[in-house]
mmCIF file of C-alpha atoms and ligand atoms in Angstrom:
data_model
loop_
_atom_site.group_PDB
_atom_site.id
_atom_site.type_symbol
_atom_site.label_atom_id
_atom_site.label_comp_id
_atom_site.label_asym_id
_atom_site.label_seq_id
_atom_site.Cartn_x
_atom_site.Cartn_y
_atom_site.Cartn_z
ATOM 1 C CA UNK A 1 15.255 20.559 -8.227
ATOM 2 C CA UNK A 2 14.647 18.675 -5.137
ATOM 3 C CA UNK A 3 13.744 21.243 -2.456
ATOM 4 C CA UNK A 4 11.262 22.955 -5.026
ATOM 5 C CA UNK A 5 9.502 19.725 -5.569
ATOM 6 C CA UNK A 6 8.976 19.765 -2.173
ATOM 7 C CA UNK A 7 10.512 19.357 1.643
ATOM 8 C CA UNK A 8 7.830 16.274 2.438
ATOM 9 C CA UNK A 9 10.256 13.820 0.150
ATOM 10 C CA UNK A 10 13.536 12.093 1.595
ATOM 11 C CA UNK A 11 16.381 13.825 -0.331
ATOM 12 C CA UNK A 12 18.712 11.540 -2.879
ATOM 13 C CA UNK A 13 21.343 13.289 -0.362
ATOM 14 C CA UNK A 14 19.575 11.897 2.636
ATOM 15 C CA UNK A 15 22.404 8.857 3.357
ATOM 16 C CA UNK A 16 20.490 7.568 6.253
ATOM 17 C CA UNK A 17 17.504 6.546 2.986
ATOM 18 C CA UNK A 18 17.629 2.911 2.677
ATOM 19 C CA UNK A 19 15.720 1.987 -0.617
ATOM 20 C CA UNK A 20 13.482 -1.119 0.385
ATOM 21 C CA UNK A 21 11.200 -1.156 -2.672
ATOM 22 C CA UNK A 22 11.631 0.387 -6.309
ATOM 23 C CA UNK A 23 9.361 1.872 -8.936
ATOM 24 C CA UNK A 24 9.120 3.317 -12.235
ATOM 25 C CA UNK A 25 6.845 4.424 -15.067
ATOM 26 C CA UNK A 26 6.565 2.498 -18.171
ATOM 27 C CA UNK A 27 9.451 4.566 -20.246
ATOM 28 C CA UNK A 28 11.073 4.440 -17.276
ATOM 29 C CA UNK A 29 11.863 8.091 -17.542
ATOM 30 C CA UNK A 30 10.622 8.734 -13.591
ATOM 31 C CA UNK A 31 11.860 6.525 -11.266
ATOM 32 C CA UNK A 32 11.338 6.736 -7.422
ATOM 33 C CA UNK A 33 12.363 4.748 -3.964
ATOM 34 C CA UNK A 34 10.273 4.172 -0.553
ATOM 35 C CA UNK A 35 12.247 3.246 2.555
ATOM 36 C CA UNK A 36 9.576 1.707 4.037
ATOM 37 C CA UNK A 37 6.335 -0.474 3.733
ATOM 38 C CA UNK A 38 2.881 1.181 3.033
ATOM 39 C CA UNK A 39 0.394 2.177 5.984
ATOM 40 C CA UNK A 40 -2.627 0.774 4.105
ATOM 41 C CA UNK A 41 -3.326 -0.328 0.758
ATOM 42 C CA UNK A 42 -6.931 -0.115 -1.275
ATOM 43 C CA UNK A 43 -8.871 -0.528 -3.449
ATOM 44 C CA UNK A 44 -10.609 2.385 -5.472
ATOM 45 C CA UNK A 45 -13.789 2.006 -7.500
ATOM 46 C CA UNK A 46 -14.550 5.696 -7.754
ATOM 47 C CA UNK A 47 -15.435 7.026 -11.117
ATOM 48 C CA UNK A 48 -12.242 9.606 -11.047
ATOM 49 C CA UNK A 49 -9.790 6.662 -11.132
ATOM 50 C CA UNK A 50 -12.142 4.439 -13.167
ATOM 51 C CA UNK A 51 -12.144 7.552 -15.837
ATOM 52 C CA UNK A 52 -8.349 8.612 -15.453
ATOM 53 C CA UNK A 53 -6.816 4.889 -15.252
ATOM 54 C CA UNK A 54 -9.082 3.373 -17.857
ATOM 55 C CA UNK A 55 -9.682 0.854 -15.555
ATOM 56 C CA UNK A 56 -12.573 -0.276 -13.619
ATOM 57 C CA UNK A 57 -10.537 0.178 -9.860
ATOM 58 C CA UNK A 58 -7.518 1.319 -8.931
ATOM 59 C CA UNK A 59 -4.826 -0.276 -6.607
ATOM 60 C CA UNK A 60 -3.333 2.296 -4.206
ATOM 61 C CA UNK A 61 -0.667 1.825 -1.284
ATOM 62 C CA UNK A 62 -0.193 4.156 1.347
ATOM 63 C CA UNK A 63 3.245 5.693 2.267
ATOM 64 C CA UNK A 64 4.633 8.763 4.049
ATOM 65 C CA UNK A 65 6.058 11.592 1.955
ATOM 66 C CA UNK A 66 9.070 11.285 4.192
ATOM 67 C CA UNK A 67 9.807 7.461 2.784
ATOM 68 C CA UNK A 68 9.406 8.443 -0.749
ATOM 69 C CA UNK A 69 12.960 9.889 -3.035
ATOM 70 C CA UNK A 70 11.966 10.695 -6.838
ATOM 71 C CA UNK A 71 15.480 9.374 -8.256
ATOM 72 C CA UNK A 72 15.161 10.030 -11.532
ATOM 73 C CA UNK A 73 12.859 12.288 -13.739
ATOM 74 C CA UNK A 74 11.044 14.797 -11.360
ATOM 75 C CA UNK A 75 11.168 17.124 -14.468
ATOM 76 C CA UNK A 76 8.913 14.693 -16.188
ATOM 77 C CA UNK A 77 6.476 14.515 -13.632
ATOM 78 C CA UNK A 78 2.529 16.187 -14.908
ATOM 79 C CA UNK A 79 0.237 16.635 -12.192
ATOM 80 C CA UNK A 80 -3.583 17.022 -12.718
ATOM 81 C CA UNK A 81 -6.113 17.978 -10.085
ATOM 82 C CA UNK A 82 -8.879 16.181 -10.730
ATOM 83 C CA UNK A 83 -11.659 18.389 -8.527
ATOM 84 C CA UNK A 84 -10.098 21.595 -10.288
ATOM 85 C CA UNK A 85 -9.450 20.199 -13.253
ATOM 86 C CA UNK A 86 -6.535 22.184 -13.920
ATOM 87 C CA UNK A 87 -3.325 20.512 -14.925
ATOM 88 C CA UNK A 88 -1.707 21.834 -11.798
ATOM 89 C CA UNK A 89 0.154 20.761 -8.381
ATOM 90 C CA UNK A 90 -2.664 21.652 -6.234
ATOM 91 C CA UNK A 91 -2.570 18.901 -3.788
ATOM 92 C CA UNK A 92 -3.895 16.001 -3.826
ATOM 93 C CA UNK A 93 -3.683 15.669 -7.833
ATOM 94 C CA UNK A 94 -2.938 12.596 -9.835
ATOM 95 C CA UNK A 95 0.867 12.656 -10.738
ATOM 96 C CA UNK A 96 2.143 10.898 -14.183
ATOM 97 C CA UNK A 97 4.914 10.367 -16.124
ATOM 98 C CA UNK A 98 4.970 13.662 -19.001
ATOM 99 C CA UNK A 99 7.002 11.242 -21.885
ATOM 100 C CA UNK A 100 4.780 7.799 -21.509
ATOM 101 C CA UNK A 101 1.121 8.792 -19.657
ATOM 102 C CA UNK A 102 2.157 6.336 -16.657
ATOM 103 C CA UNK A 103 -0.289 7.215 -14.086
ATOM 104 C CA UNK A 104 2.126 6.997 -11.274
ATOM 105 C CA UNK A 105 0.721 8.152 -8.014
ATOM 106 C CA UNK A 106 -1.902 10.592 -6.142
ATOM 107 C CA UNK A 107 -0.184 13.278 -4.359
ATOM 108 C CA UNK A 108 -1.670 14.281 -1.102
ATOM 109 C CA UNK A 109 -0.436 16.514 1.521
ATOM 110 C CA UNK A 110 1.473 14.554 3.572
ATOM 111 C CA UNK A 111 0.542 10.913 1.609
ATOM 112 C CA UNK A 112 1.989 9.498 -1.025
ATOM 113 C CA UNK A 113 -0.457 7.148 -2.476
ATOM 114 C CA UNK A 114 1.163 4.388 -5.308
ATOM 115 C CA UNK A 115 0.220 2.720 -8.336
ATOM 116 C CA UNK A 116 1.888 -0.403 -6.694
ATOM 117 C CA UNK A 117 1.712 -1.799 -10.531
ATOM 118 C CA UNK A 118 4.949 0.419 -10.942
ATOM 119 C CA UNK A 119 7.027 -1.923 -8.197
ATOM 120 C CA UNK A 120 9.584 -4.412 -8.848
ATOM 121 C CA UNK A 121 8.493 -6.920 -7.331
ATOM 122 C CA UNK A 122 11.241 -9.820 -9.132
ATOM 123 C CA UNK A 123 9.640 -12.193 -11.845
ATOM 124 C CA UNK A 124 7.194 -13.565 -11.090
ATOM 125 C CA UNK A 125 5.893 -10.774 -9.110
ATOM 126 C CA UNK A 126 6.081 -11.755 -5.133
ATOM 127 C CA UNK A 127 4.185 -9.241 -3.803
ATOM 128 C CA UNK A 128 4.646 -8.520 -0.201
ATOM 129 C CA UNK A 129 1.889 -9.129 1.995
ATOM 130 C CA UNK A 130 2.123 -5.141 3.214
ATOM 131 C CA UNK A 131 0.835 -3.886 0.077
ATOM 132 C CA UNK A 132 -2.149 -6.202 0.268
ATOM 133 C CA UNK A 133 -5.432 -4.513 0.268
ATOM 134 C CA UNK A 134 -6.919 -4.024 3.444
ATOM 135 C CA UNK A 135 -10.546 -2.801 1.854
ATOM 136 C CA UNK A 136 -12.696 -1.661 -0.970
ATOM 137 C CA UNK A 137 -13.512 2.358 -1.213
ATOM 138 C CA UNK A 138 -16.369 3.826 -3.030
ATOM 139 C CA UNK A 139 -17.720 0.624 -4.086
ATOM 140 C CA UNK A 140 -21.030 1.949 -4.425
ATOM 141 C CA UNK A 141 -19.399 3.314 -7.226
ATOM 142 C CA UNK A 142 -18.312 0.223 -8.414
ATOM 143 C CA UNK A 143 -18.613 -1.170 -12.324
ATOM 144 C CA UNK A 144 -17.355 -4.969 -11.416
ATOM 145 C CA UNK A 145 -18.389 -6.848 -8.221
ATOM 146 C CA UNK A 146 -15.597 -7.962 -5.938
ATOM 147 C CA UNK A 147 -15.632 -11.431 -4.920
ATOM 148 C CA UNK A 148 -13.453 -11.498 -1.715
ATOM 149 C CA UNK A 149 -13.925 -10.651 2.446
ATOM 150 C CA UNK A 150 -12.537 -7.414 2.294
ATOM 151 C CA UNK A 151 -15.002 -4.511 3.864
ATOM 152 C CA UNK A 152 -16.465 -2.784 0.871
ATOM 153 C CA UNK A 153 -16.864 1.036 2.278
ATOM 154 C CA UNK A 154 -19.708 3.073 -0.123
ATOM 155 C CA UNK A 155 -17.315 5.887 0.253
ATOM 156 C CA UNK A 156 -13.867 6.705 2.364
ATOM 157 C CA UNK A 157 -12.466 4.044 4.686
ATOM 158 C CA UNK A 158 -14.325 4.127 8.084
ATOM 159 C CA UNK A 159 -16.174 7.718 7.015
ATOM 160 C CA UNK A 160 -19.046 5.774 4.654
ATOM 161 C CA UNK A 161 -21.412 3.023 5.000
ATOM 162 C CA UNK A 162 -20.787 -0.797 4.818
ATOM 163 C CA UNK A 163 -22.200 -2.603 1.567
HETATM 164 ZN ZN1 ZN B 201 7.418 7.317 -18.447
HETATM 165 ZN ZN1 ZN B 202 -10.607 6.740 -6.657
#
């Protein structure tokens, strides 16, 4: 089940896979590792994630395919591609939990782009200071105005305009 979801993961075989952080959907029927901190993290105000997370922005952080294991539930997982919209794994799509609706991650090519809502982070949440958000994308988009320093990008990161 593994190697047909796809080469780009770590394997649960891999040995040398050191779990540093933990997720999981709500039912906890899919649960996943990462072996290593995220690239990036953002903040999205496009209307695709406002519309598909019933939520006004969406928190993403940014790891390699190659530091990602699915450990449990890959079975479960639904994929949607949002530009298609065809309930498909036609990369990047949205990927979610089939048994509770937890949005749980876009899937890009190489990217692996997390909810970080899903982490364990201990109670009360300590949230490392790697999967703090580094900017605001499509915030020309935006239904709520941010109140922080962050660069607020009308589009992509570095591709759009400063607001
Ligand atoms: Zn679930
Ligand atoms: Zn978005």
């Amino acid at each position: 089940m593994q190697k047909e979801f796809g080469d780009a993961f770590a394997s649960v075989e891999d040995t040398t896979f050191t779990a540093k952080y933990r997720a999981g959907c709500h039912c906890q029927a899919v649960q996943y590792e990462v072996s290593a901190d995220p690239v990036d993290a953002k903040i999205c105000h496009c209307v695709v994630c406002q519309t598909l997370h019933g939520a006004p922005m969406q928190w993403a952080a940014i790891f390699h395919k190659r530091h990602v294991r699915i450990t449990r539930g890959i079975a479960q997982l639904r994929f949607y591609n949002s530009a298609r919209q065809q309930y498909e794994r036609i990369l990047p799509c949205k990927v979610s939990c089939a048994v509770c609706g937890t949005l749980i991650a876009d899937e890009g090519r190489k990217m692996w782009l997390a909810f970080p809502s899903l982490f364990d982070f201990g109670r009360p949440p300590q949230v490392p200071a790697s999967f703090t958000p580094t900017c605001h994308i499509f915030y020309g988009m935006r239904v709520m105005d941010m109140h922080d320093d962050l660069p607020k990008w009308s589009g992509h990161k570095n591709k759009s305009v400063l607001l």
